[in-house]
Short mmCIF file of C-alpha atoms in Angstrom, two decimals:
data_model
loop_
_atom_site.label_atom_id
_atom_site.label_comp_id
_atom_site.label_asym_id
_atom_site.label_seq_id
_atom_site.Cartn_x
_atom_site.Cartn_y
_atom_site.Cartn_z
CA MET A 127 -59.75 16.95 33.20
CA SER A 128 -55.59 18.12 32.68
CA ALA A 129 -54.44 20.30 35.84
CA THR A 130 -53.91 23.11 33.11
CA VAL A 131 -58.18 23.65 32.47
CA ARG A 132 -58.96 23.14 36.09
CA LYS A 133 -56.04 26.09 36.76
CA LYS A 134 -58.37 27.98 34.33
CA ARG A 135 -61.32 27.61 35.42
CA ALA A 136 -60.43 28.20 38.97
CA ALA A 137 -58.61 31.13 37.83
CA ARG A 138 -61.62 32.65 36.33
CA LYS A 139 -64.23 31.63 39.07
CA LYS A 140 -61.88 33.88 41.37
CA ARG A 141 -62.12 36.65 39.14
CA SER A 142 -65.39 36.68 38.75
CA PHE A 143 -65.90 36.43 42.20
CA GLN A 144 -63.70 39.08 43.47
CA GLU A 145 -65.07 41.56 40.47
CA ALA A 146 -68.69 41.37 42.07
CA ARG A 147 -67.63 41.54 45.84
CA ARG A 148 -66.09 45.01 43.99
CA ARG A 149 -69.17 45.88 42.43
CA ILE A 150 -71.55 46.01 45.47
CA LYS A 151 -69.19 47.25 48.03
CA LYS A 152 -68.46 49.96 45.86
CA ARG A 153 -72.41 50.41 45.52
CA LEU A 154 -72.61 49.63 49.37
CA ALA A 155 -70.32 52.35 50.26
CA ASN A 156 -71.38 55.16 52.21
CA THR A 157 -69.80 57.85 50.65
CA THR A 158 -70.96 61.84 51.09
CA GLY A 159 -72.91 63.66 48.96
CA PRO A 160 -75.67 66.11 48.30
CA GLU A 161 -79.48 64.92 49.43
CA ARG A 162 -81.21 62.87 47.00
CA PRO A 163 -84.51 64.72 45.68
CA VAL A 164 -86.20 61.10 45.18
CA PRO A 165 -86.56 57.87 47.05
CA MET A 166 -83.81 55.45 46.27
CA MET A 167 -86.45 53.25 44.89
CA THR A 168 -86.99 54.11 41.11
CA ALA A 169 -87.93 51.63 39.01
CA SER A 170 -90.59 52.35 36.79
CA ASN A 171 -92.24 50.94 33.44
CA ILE A 172 -91.42 47.43 34.70
CA HIS A 173 -93.01 44.47 32.64
CA TYR A 174 -92.56 40.61 32.53
CA GLU A 175 -92.01 38.31 29.65
CA PRO A 176 -90.70 34.74 29.06
CA ALA A 177 -86.70 34.13 29.04
CA GLY A 178 -87.25 32.17 25.77
CA ARG A 179 -84.36 29.90 25.01
CA ALA A 180 -82.56 30.85 28.68
CA ARG A 181 -83.84 28.75 32.02
CA GLY A 182 -83.27 29.88 35.62
CA LEU A 183 -83.30 28.25 38.57
CA SER A 184 -84.15 29.71 42.12
CA ALA A 185 -82.66 27.25 44.34
CA GLY A 186 -79.46 27.39 42.35
CA GLY A 187 -77.40 25.59 45.51
CA ILE A 188 -79.39 22.32 45.43
CA GLY A 189 -76.88 21.22 42.50
CA ALA A 190 -74.54 21.31 45.45
CA MET A 191 -76.62 19.60 47.78
CA PHE A 192 -77.28 16.85 45.66
CA LEU A 193 -73.68 16.39 44.74
CA LEU A 194 -73.03 16.34 48.66
CA ALA A 195 -74.83 13.44 48.59
CA GLN A 196 -73.46 11.48 46.16
CA LYS A 197 -69.93 12.44 47.61
CA ILE A 198 -70.61 10.79 50.80
CA GLU A 199 -72.93 7.92 48.65
CA LEU A 200 -75.51 8.97 50.80
CA ASP A 201 -78.03 7.40 47.63
CA LYS A 202 -75.99 4.55 47.22
CA GLU A 203 -75.96 3.43 51.13
CA ILE A 204 -80.06 3.93 50.91
CA ASP A 205 -80.35 1.65 47.92
CA ARG A 206 -78.38 -0.85 49.40
CA THR A 207 -79.92 -0.77 52.75
CA LEU A 208 -83.59 0.02 52.46
CA HIS A 209 -86.17 -1.90 50.27
CA LEU A 210 -89.53 -0.70 50.33
CA LEU A 211 -90.31 -1.43 46.52
CA LYS A 212 -90.81 -4.29 45.15
CA LYS A 213 -90.66 -2.62 41.32
CA HIS A 214 -88.77 0.80 40.59
CA LEU A 215 -91.02 1.59 38.28
CA PRO A 216 -89.46 4.65 37.84
CA TYR A 217 -88.65 5.51 41.56
CA HIS A 218 -85.62 4.39 43.95
CA GLU A 219 -85.84 4.70 47.45
CA SER A 220 -83.26 7.24 47.40
CA ASP A 221 -85.31 9.16 45.20
CA HIS A 222 -88.32 9.64 47.29
CA VAL A 223 -85.83 10.08 50.29
CA LEU A 224 -83.57 12.87 48.83
CA ASN A 225 -86.61 14.36 47.02
CA ILE A 226 -88.58 15.20 50.30
CA ALA A 227 -85.24 16.88 51.59
CA PHE A 228 -84.44 19.24 48.87
CA ASN A 229 -88.05 20.06 48.75
CA LEU A 230 -87.76 21.65 52.14
CA LEU A 231 -84.36 22.92 51.01
CA ALA A 232 -85.47 24.74 47.82
CA GLY A 233 -88.06 26.97 50.25
CA GLY A 234 -90.79 24.12 50.25
CA LYS A 235 -92.22 24.17 53.74
CA ARG A 236 -95.50 21.38 53.17
CA ILE A 237 -95.64 17.91 51.24
CA GLU A 238 -97.44 19.58 49.06
CA HIS A 239 -95.20 21.93 47.71
CA LEU A 240 -93.88 19.03 45.82
CA GLU A 241 -95.99 19.66 43.30
CA LEU A 242 -94.21 23.08 42.50
CA ARG A 243 -90.91 21.06 42.62
CA ARG A 244 -92.21 18.24 39.86
CA ASN A 245 -93.90 21.06 37.77
CA ASP A 246 -90.68 23.27 37.47
CA GLU A 247 -88.77 22.17 34.37
CA VAL A 248 -85.43 23.65 35.21
CA TYR A 249 -85.29 22.19 38.66
CA LEU A 250 -85.48 18.74 37.02
CA ASP A 251 -82.98 19.30 34.46
CA ALA A 252 -80.53 20.94 37.25
CA LEU A 253 -81.24 17.31 39.11
CA GLY A 254 -81.59 15.33 36.15
CA ALA A 255 -84.43 13.88 36.54
CA GLN A 256 -86.95 13.57 34.05
CA ARG A 257 -89.77 13.41 36.78
CA ILE A 258 -89.90 13.00 40.41
CA PRO A 259 -92.44 12.36 42.85
CA ASP A 260 -95.69 14.20 43.46
CA PRO A 261 -97.06 14.76 46.72
CA THR A 262 -99.55 10.98 46.45
CA THR A 263 -96.31 9.53 46.01
CA ALA A 264 -94.44 10.17 48.30
CA GLY A 265 -97.29 9.99 50.84
CA ASP A 266 -97.64 6.27 49.73
CA PHE A 267 -93.78 5.61 50.20
CA CYS A 268 -94.17 6.78 53.98
CA ARG A 269 -97.12 4.32 54.15
CA ARG A 270 -94.52 2.01 53.34
CA PHE A 271 -92.64 1.92 56.09
CA ALA A 272 -94.54 -1.04 57.81
CA SER A 273 -92.50 -0.98 61.51
CA GLU A 274 -89.86 0.81 63.43
CA ALA A 275 -87.31 -1.47 61.76
CA ASP A 276 -87.45 0.07 58.28
CA VAL A 277 -87.54 3.28 60.25
CA LEU A 278 -84.16 2.20 61.70
CA THR A 279 -82.64 1.19 58.55
CA LEU A 280 -83.29 4.15 57.26
CA MET A 281 -81.82 6.07 59.90
CA ASP A 282 -78.71 3.52 59.39
CA ALA A 283 -78.00 4.16 56.45
CA ILE A 284 -78.36 8.52 56.90
CA ASN A 285 -75.77 7.86 59.51
CA GLU A 286 -73.15 5.61 57.74
CA SER A 287 -73.13 8.51 55.62
CA ARG A 288 -72.80 10.70 58.54
CA LEU A 289 -69.59 8.63 59.72
CA ARG A 290 -67.98 9.32 56.09
CA VAL A 291 -68.46 12.79 56.62
CA TRP A 292 -67.28 12.93 60.48
CA ALA A 293 -63.89 10.68 59.14
CA GLU A 294 -62.96 13.68 56.83
CA GLN A 295 -62.60 15.99 60.07
CA PRO A 296 -59.19 16.58 62.43
CA ASP A 297 -58.17 14.43 64.73
CA GLU A 298 -59.22 16.70 67.52
CA PHE A 299 -62.89 16.85 66.15
CA ARG A 300 -62.92 13.23 67.86
CA ASP A 301 -62.22 14.03 71.55
CA GLU A 302 -65.64 14.28 72.80
CA ALA A 303 -69.06 13.56 71.45
CA ILE A 304 -71.54 15.27 73.47
CA LEU A 305 -75.12 13.45 72.69
CA ASP A 306 -78.04 15.59 74.45
CA ALA A 307 -81.94 13.68 74.69
CA ASP A 308 -85.16 15.34 74.84
CA SER A 309 -88.30 15.21 73.71
CA THR A 310 -90.72 17.65 72.42
CA VAL A 311 -95.20 17.34 71.51
CA VAL A 312 -95.49 17.72 67.80
CA GLU A 313 -99.14 19.22 67.98
CA THR A 314 -101.95 17.73 65.01
CA ALA A 315 -105.56 18.89 64.70
CA GLY A 316 -106.12 15.69 62.47
CA GLU A 317 -108.93 13.44 64.06
CA CYS A 318 -107.90 10.41 61.86
CA LYS A 319 -104.06 9.75 62.40
CA GLU A 320 -103.40 6.57 64.19
CA GLY A 321 -101.15 6.96 67.51
CA VAL A 322 -102.26 10.37 68.24
CA ASP A 323 -102.81 11.25 71.71
CA ILE A 324 -103.32 13.62 74.68
CA ALA A 325 -100.28 15.08 76.09
CA TYR A 326 -99.00 16.07 79.36
CA ASP A 327 -99.83 19.40 78.51
CA GLY A 328 -103.27 18.99 76.76
CA ARG A 329 -102.31 19.18 73.20
CA TRP A 330 -103.22 16.21 70.99
CA GLY A 331 -100.29 14.70 68.99
CA TYR A 332 -97.16 12.58 68.85
CA HIS A 333 -93.97 12.69 71.46
CA PRO A 334 -91.06 12.23 69.55
CA LEU A 335 -87.93 12.01 71.53
CA LEU A 336 -84.41 13.42 69.75
CA ILE A 337 -81.00 12.47 70.71
CA SER A 338 -78.45 15.02 68.90
CA LEU A 339 -74.96 15.32 68.55
CA ALA A 340 -74.31 18.81 70.50
CA ASN A 341 -70.72 19.36 68.98
CA THR A 342 -72.39 19.82 65.47
CA ALA A 343 -76.00 19.83 66.33
CA GLU A 344 -77.15 16.95 64.17
CA PRO A 345 -80.12 15.14 64.60
CA LEU A 346 -78.36 11.30 65.41
CA PHE A 347 -81.85 9.40 66.09
CA LEU A 348 -85.76 10.17 66.64
CA LEU A 349 -88.14 7.68 67.96
CA ASN A 350 -91.86 9.12 67.30
CA ARG A 351 -94.19 8.11 70.35
CA SER A 352 -97.69 8.44 70.73
CA GLY A 353 -98.35 11.97 72.58
CA ASN A 354 -98.97 10.33 76.01
CA ARG A 355 -96.17 8.31 76.43
CA PRO A 356 -93.45 9.77 79.06
CA SER A 357 -90.76 11.18 78.16
CA GLN A 358 -88.04 8.98 79.34
CA GLU A 359 -89.69 6.35 77.65
CA ARG A 360 -86.98 4.08 75.43
CA ALA A 361 -84.50 7.11 76.22
CA GLY A 362 -81.40 4.73 77.15
CA GLU A 363 -82.22 2.45 74.52
CA TYR A 364 -81.92 4.72 71.96
CA LEU A 365 -79.01 6.86 73.49
CA ASP A 366 -76.65 3.35 73.44
CA LYS A 367 -77.71 3.04 69.81
CA ALA A 368 -75.97 6.76 69.37
CA ILE A 369 -73.06 5.85 72.29
CA ALA A 370 -72.67 2.49 69.33
CA LEU A 371 -72.37 5.05 66.49
CA CYS A 372 -70.03 7.76 68.31
CA THR A 373 -68.12 4.91 69.27
CA ARG A 374 -67.52 3.49 65.74
CA ALA A 375 -66.65 7.08 64.44
CA GLY A 376 -63.67 7.07 67.05
CA PHE A 377 -65.19 9.90 70.12
CA ARG A 378 -62.30 9.17 72.54
CA THR A 379 -65.13 10.22 75.09
CA ILE A 380 -68.92 10.42 75.16
CA LEU A 381 -71.18 12.54 77.30
CA LEU A 382 -74.57 12.40 78.12
CA ARG A 383 -77.21 15.06 78.84
CA GLY A 384 -80.87 14.91 79.31
CA ASP A 385 -83.99 16.44 81.12
CA THR A 386 -85.27 15.51 84.55
CA ARG A 387 -87.26 12.40 83.39
CA ILE A 388 -84.39 10.44 81.48
CA ALA A 389 -81.68 10.10 84.39
CA GLU A 390 -84.63 7.88 86.06
CA ASN A 391 -84.00 4.56 84.79
CA GLU A 392 -81.85 1.65 84.91
CA ASP A 393 -79.14 2.64 82.63
CA LEU A 394 -77.29 4.52 84.93
CA ASP A 395 -74.44 1.69 86.04
CA PRO A 396 -74.21 0.05 82.78
CA TRP A 397 -73.10 3.63 81.30
CA ASP A 398 -71.03 4.29 84.37
CA ASP A 399 -68.88 1.11 83.94
CA ARG A 400 -69.07 0.68 80.39
CA LEU A 401 -65.40 1.33 78.43
CA LEU A 402 -64.91 2.88 75.23
CA PRO A 403 -62.54 0.80 72.96
CA ARG A 404 -60.04 2.66 70.88
CA GLY A 405 -60.20 3.05 66.95
CA GLY A 406 -63.44 2.87 66.70
CA ALA A 407 -63.72 -1.50 67.28
CA THR A 408 -66.26 -2.81 69.20
CA ILE A 409 -65.44 -4.31 72.42
CA ALA A 410 -65.84 -8.14 70.68
CA GLU A 411 -63.02 -7.21 68.44
CA THR A 412 -60.59 -5.71 70.95
CA GLN A 413 -58.06 -8.50 71.39
CA ASP A 414 -57.20 -7.10 74.95
CA LEU A 415 -58.31 -5.35 77.62
CA ASP A 416 -55.10 -2.64 77.87
CA SER A 417 -56.14 -1.68 74.37
CA LEU A 418 -59.24 -0.01 76.30
CA ASP A 419 -59.46 3.35 77.64
CA ASP A 420 -59.81 3.50 81.42
CA ALA A 421 -63.28 3.61 82.70
CA GLY A 422 -64.92 6.81 83.33
CA ASN A 423 -65.19 7.57 79.61
CA ILE A 424 -68.51 7.82 79.01
CA ARG A 425 -69.80 10.34 81.52
CA PHE A 426 -73.49 11.49 81.88
CA ILE A 427 -75.08 14.72 83.12
CA PHE A 428 -78.66 15.07 83.86
CA GLY A 429 -81.41 16.82 85.36
CA TYR A 430 -83.23 15.65 88.40
CA ALA A 431 -86.58 15.85 89.87
CA ALA A 432 -86.85 18.34 93.18
CA TYR A 433 -88.05 16.15 95.19
CA ASP A 434 -88.87 16.50 98.97
CA GLY A 435 -86.10 13.92 99.99
CA LEU A 436 -83.58 15.73 98.02
CA LYS A 437 -84.55 19.01 99.05
CA ALA A 438 -84.72 17.81 102.81
CA ARG A 439 -80.98 16.73 102.23
CA ALA A 440 -80.01 20.07 100.12
CA ASP A 441 -81.23 21.82 103.25
CA GLU A 442 -79.54 20.09 105.91
CA LEU A 443 -75.96 20.95 104.20
CA SER A 444 -73.76 23.58 106.06
CA GLU A 445 -73.77 27.21 104.58
CA GLU A 446 -69.83 26.48 104.45
CA ALA A 447 -70.54 23.42 101.55
CA TYR A 448 -72.03 26.19 99.42
CA GLY A 449 -70.16 28.51 97.13
CA PHE A 450 -71.77 31.13 95.22
CA LEU A 451 -71.88 30.68 91.29
CA GLU A 452 -70.50 33.03 89.30
CA ARG A 453 -71.90 33.28 85.37
CA SER A 454 -69.62 34.90 82.80
CA PRO A 455 -70.95 37.80 80.74
CA ARG A 456 -72.94 36.27 77.58
CA TYR A 457 -70.63 38.50 75.18
CA THR A 458 -67.82 40.78 75.71
CA ILE A 459 -68.03 44.59 74.59
CA LYS A 460 -65.14 45.05 71.54
CA THR A 461 -65.92 48.86 71.67
CA ALA A 462 -66.80 51.31 74.57
CA PRO A 463 -70.15 50.55 76.23
CA ARG A 464 -73.58 52.52 74.74
CA GLN A 465 -75.85 54.03 76.78
CA GLN A 466 -78.76 51.44 77.78
CA PRO A 467 -82.14 52.14 76.86
CA GLU A 468 -84.91 52.80 78.95
CA ARG A 469 -86.79 49.40 80.45
CA VAL A 470 -90.55 50.68 79.15
CA LYS A 471 -91.64 47.13 80.32
CA ALA A 472 -90.17 47.25 84.06
CA GLN A 473 -91.48 50.74 84.50
CA ILE A 474 -95.24 49.36 83.38
CA VAL A 475 -94.54 46.37 85.65
CA ARG A 476 -93.62 48.68 88.66
CA GLU A 477 -96.96 51.55 87.96
CA ARG A 478 -99.31 48.51 87.56
CA GLY A 479 -98.58 46.33 90.66
CA PHE A 480 -97.80 42.79 88.76
CA LYS A 481 -95.52 40.31 90.50
CA THR A 482 -92.29 39.98 89.41
CA ILE A 483 -89.87 37.41 90.50
CA HIS A 484 -85.59 38.44 90.59
CA LEU A 485 -82.63 36.52 91.03
CA LEU A 486 -81.09 37.65 93.96
CA GLU A 487 -78.44 34.93 94.40
CA GLU A 488 -77.16 31.27 93.08
CA LYS A 489 -75.04 28.57 94.93
CA VAL A 490 -73.79 25.64 94.68
CA GLY A 491 -73.17 22.36 96.88
CA GLU A 492 -73.30 18.55 96.67
CA PHE A 493 -73.41 15.21 98.01
CA ASP A 494 -73.44 11.59 97.01
CA TYR A 495 -76.56 10.19 96.17
CA ARG A 496 -77.64 6.72 95.12
CA PRO A 497 -81.10 6.70 92.74
CA THR A 498 -83.55 4.31 93.82
CA ALA A 499 -83.45 2.05 90.52
CA CYS A 500 -79.14 1.92 90.64
CA LYS A 501 -77.02 0.00 92.77
CA LYS A 502 -73.97 2.80 92.53
CA SER A 503 -74.01 6.44 94.19
CA TYR A 504 -73.13 9.15 91.79
CA ARG A 505 -72.89 12.97 92.71
CA MET A 506 -76.11 15.00 93.57
CA ILE A 507 -74.81 18.51 92.52
CA VAL A 508 -77.52 21.43 94.27
CA LEU A 509 -77.73 24.68 92.25
CA ARG A 510 -79.63 26.88 95.07
CA LYS A 511 -81.53 30.00 93.71
CA ARG A 512 -83.11 32.86 96.43
CA LEU A 513 -85.78 34.43 94.57
CA GLY A 514 -87.18 37.40 95.62
CA THR A 515 -90.95 38.06 94.84
CA ASP A 516 -92.15 41.74 94.33
CA LYS A 517 -95.25 43.73 93.65
CA GLY A 518 -94.82 46.98 92.59
CA GLN A 519 -92.31 48.27 94.50
CA MET A 520 -92.86 46.25 97.53
CA ARG A 521 -91.11 43.07 98.45
CA LEU A 522 -93.53 40.40 99.26
CA PHE A 523 -91.13 37.56 100.20
CA GLU A 524 -88.12 35.98 99.57
CA GLU A 525 -87.31 31.96 99.12
CA TYR A 526 -85.05 28.83 97.88
CA ARG A 527 -85.49 26.97 94.61
CA TYR A 528 -83.50 23.99 94.31
CA PHE A 529 -82.24 22.54 90.70
CA PHE A 530 -80.46 19.11 90.72
CA TYR A 531 -77.88 17.75 88.23
CA ILE A 532 -76.84 13.58 88.77
CA THR A 533 -73.31 12.99 87.00
CA ASN A 534 -70.70 9.89 87.57
CA ASP A 535 -67.98 12.75 86.61
CA ARG A 536 -65.81 13.31 89.92
CA GLU A 537 -63.21 15.55 87.89
CA MET A 538 -65.94 18.58 86.86
CA SER A 539 -66.35 21.05 89.60
CA ALA A 540 -69.80 21.68 90.76
CA GLU A 541 -69.54 24.90 88.72
CA GLU A 542 -69.04 23.18 85.55
CA VAL A 543 -71.44 20.31 86.11
CA VAL A 544 -74.35 23.35 86.38
CA PHE A 545 -72.63 25.35 83.36
CA SER A 546 -73.09 22.12 80.80
CA ALA A 547 -76.35 20.98 82.02
CA ASN A 548 -77.22 24.68 81.21
CA ASP A 549 -75.86 24.47 77.83
CA ARG A 550 -78.11 21.17 76.60
CA CYS A 551 -80.62 24.27 76.48
CA ASN A 552 -79.04 24.52 72.68
CA GLN A 553 -80.99 21.51 71.99
CA GLU A 554 -84.17 23.47 72.35
CA ASN A 555 -82.98 25.84 69.32
CA LEU A 556 -82.30 22.69 67.58
CA VAL A 557 -86.23 21.26 68.05
CA ALA A 558 -87.12 24.76 67.11
CA GLN A 559 -85.67 24.96 63.70
CA LEU A 560 -86.93 21.42 63.08
CA LYS A 561 -90.33 22.33 64.15
CA GLY A 562 -90.34 26.02 62.67
CA GLY A 563 -86.97 25.89 60.36
CA VAL A 564 -87.09 23.02 58.56
CA HIS A 565 -90.60 22.21 59.00
CA ALA A 566 -89.33 18.63 59.38
CA LEU A 567 -91.49 17.46 62.72
CA THR A 568 -95.11 17.75 61.05
CA THR A 569 -97.38 14.85 60.26
CA PRO A 570 -98.68 14.95 56.92
CA VAL A 571 -99.80 11.32 56.66
CA ASP A 572 -102.10 9.22 58.88
CA ASN A 573 -100.33 7.02 61.02
CA LEU A 574 -97.47 6.84 63.68
CA VAL A 575 -94.49 5.03 61.19
CA SER A 576 -95.35 6.75 58.18
CA ASN A 577 -95.78 10.02 60.13
CA TRP A 578 -92.24 9.33 62.00
CA ALA A 579 -90.58 8.11 58.42
CA TYR A 580 -91.66 11.73 57.00
CA MET A 581 -89.95 13.41 60.05
CA VAL A 582 -86.24 11.22 59.85
CA MET A 583 -86.37 12.14 55.70
CA ALA A 584 -87.18 15.80 56.15
CA SER A 585 -84.60 16.24 59.17
CA LEU A 586 -81.79 15.22 56.65
CA ALA A 587 -82.46 18.85 55.16
CA TRP A 588 -80.62 19.60 58.08
CA SER A 589 -77.98 17.12 58.44
CA LEU A 590 -76.92 18.07 54.32
CA LYS A 591 -76.62 21.75 56.00
CA ALA A 592 -74.26 20.15 58.89
CA TRP A 593 -72.36 18.36 56.58
CA SER A 594 -71.88 21.44 54.08
CA ALA A 595 -70.26 23.65 56.53
CA LEU A 596 -68.10 20.72 58.41
CA LEU A 597 -66.87 19.72 54.65
CA VAL A 598 -65.98 23.53 54.04
CA PRO A 599 -61.87 22.95 53.30
CA VAL A 600 -59.57 24.63 55.75
CA SER A 601 -56.69 26.67 54.23
CA PRO A 602 -53.72 26.85 56.18
CA ARG A 603 -53.39 30.37 55.06
CA HIS A 604 -56.43 31.63 56.11
CA GLU A 605 -57.10 29.27 59.09
CA ALA A 606 -59.13 31.63 61.83
CA LYS A 607 -61.25 32.66 59.03
CA HIS A 608 -62.42 29.65 57.79
CA ARG A 609 -62.87 28.32 60.75
CA ALA A 610 -65.10 30.86 62.19
CA GLU A 611 -67.09 30.64 59.03
CA ARG A 612 -67.33 27.17 59.49
CA ARG A 613 -68.95 27.81 62.84
CA THR A 614 -70.97 29.99 61.65
CA LEU A 615 -72.98 27.93 59.31
CA LEU A 616 -72.83 25.29 61.83
CA ARG A 617 -74.86 27.42 64.03
CA MET A 618 -77.28 29.52 61.41
CA GLU A 619 -80.73 29.24 61.28
CA PHE A 620 -82.14 27.28 58.53
CA ALA A 621 -83.75 29.76 56.61
CA THR A 622 -80.93 32.24 56.77
CA TYR A 623 -78.35 29.26 55.66
CA CYS A 624 -81.39 28.80 52.49
CA ALA A 625 -81.02 32.11 52.10
CA ALA A 626 -77.42 32.61 51.69
CA PHE A 627 -76.41 29.00 50.48
CA ILE A 628 -79.04 27.36 48.25
CA GLN A 629 -81.20 30.48 47.07
CA MET A 630 -78.84 31.88 44.63
CA PRO A 631 -80.42 31.82 41.28
CA CYS A 632 -78.63 30.05 38.31
CA GLN A 633 -78.46 29.42 34.78
CA ILE A 634 -78.66 26.02 33.81
CA VAL A 635 -76.93 24.68 31.01
CA GLN A 636 -75.98 21.39 29.64
CA GLY A 637 -73.26 21.04 27.36
CA GLY A 638 -69.73 19.67 26.82
CA ARG A 639 -70.99 16.71 29.36
CA ARG A 640 -71.43 19.10 31.96
CA LEU A 641 -74.63 20.28 33.67
CA ILE A 642 -73.52 24.07 34.61
CA TYR A 643 -74.90 25.96 37.10
CA ARG A 644 -74.13 29.42 35.89
CA MET A 645 -74.79 31.97 38.72
CA LEU A 646 -76.53 35.10 38.27
CA SER A 647 -76.00 37.10 41.28
CA TRP A 648 -73.30 37.35 44.40
CA ASN A 649 -74.06 37.25 47.85
CA PRO A 650 -70.90 37.16 50.55
CA TRP A 651 -71.48 33.33 50.82
CA GLN A 652 -70.63 32.52 47.43
CA GLY A 653 -66.90 32.48 48.30
CA VAL A 654 -67.74 29.35 50.87
CA PHE A 655 -70.08 27.85 48.59
CA LEU A 656 -67.43 27.60 45.54
CA ARG A 657 -64.90 26.30 48.00
CA LEU A 658 -67.00 23.81 49.26
CA VAL A 659 -68.06 22.82 46.22
CA GLU A 660 -64.57 22.30 44.90
CA ARG A 661 -63.74 19.96 47.70
CA LEU A 662 -66.76 18.25 46.83
CA HIS A 663 -65.60 17.90 42.65
CA GLY A 664 -61.98 16.74 44.67
CA CYS A 665 -60.55 19.59 42.89
CA ARG A 666 -57.44 22.30 43.82
CA GLN A 667 -59.03 24.90 46.10
CA CYS A 668 -59.13 28.17 44.23
#
């Protein structure tokens, strides 16, 4: 395609986009006028009929996701490394993996919804497929994962493509990788699923461990375990895998964060001693120690259980050893402050004499502490909260509650350690999205490994969301605006993202050796979407 043709097409797209934006702004303008005698919605005499030769697709953004997968060679990487099918009659391994991920992006919530996708002729044409696997075939593919090694091969293939996305990011992206580790209970009512057991909270199901990159909220590794396994089991092993991945990506420092159980293992000393090589090379590939960064480029901040011995140490600290913890406001008011509404819930609590707990003050202190499994001492940060318990309008008593955080960082202040540890709560949002938004943490198959494989393939839908945000181009002319759009996409909930980027009605047209998605409506994110598509095509930004 010549440069002149590309310029003409880019200009035509830009004019169409701007005209659609002008029309919708004109319709939404809040102009003054006479009172309407009838309601706003006045459609009548509604009929439905087949479109004939015109064919449309509600999930028009799915083509960009497939284009993204091809751009980072995700399909080729899966087929190159994952070998579960003896013959490709007719599907390859990448067909199965992308089929499950695209089903969730296109609006499906269960593996059974694949039946709707495969009976949609326009959806098949949009992906250039004669047919796609049905739910039974997809479940059979999940059962072909016979061992943990097979699932690890799949995760490694996905992470190879992830490295290609990270390589496209600016240099400051690799300043620090923040790795969060947490576990969650995936409940199931099935009584014939191998590997289920009763969890600590009485629910039956599995107890997967998630390792994610907090910078972009990407799930890096997922370990499925039986429901009765402790949360810290094999956490160190999979954090090491994430460290190796980030080292290959060229991150200069790594920060590990986790809950109270993950800190109680023998990995703290090795992490504290480890050196990260520069340039993504392994230490074995490094010829001299001068090319290594200084010690301390792997740091950790873990919550620690409030044992009686630690509480006694905290009580022994003098009052001068504690400092007040001042938390900054959640947001800054950019306009005039608004009048606060009446707190109805608090009034009902007082009237009915319910017990309530109020935070009165927070103080932080620290002391050195050596865990039983370690040979070295680390900083133990103490967060002491003074709480008041009221019944109605009467103060019953006040008490101290302690929260502990262990870290090998000697430069951060105690307050910064507490704030960083609190930021790990963002991983709870990621877990909630994988459960209720993507519907990835589910158990549609019959055993632990096959359900593990499904979770990994379904979580790919969220990774594609994150990668599309990371690959949205940023032009120097509108750098601040474009970076804000990328941040918004990264933080966007999955349902909102699908509504903005995927659920775009398109007419599918084949002609001129091109598969054209002709957009039939406009939304405010269409400009960002088109910039992403242009980058994936490698064309000039319009």
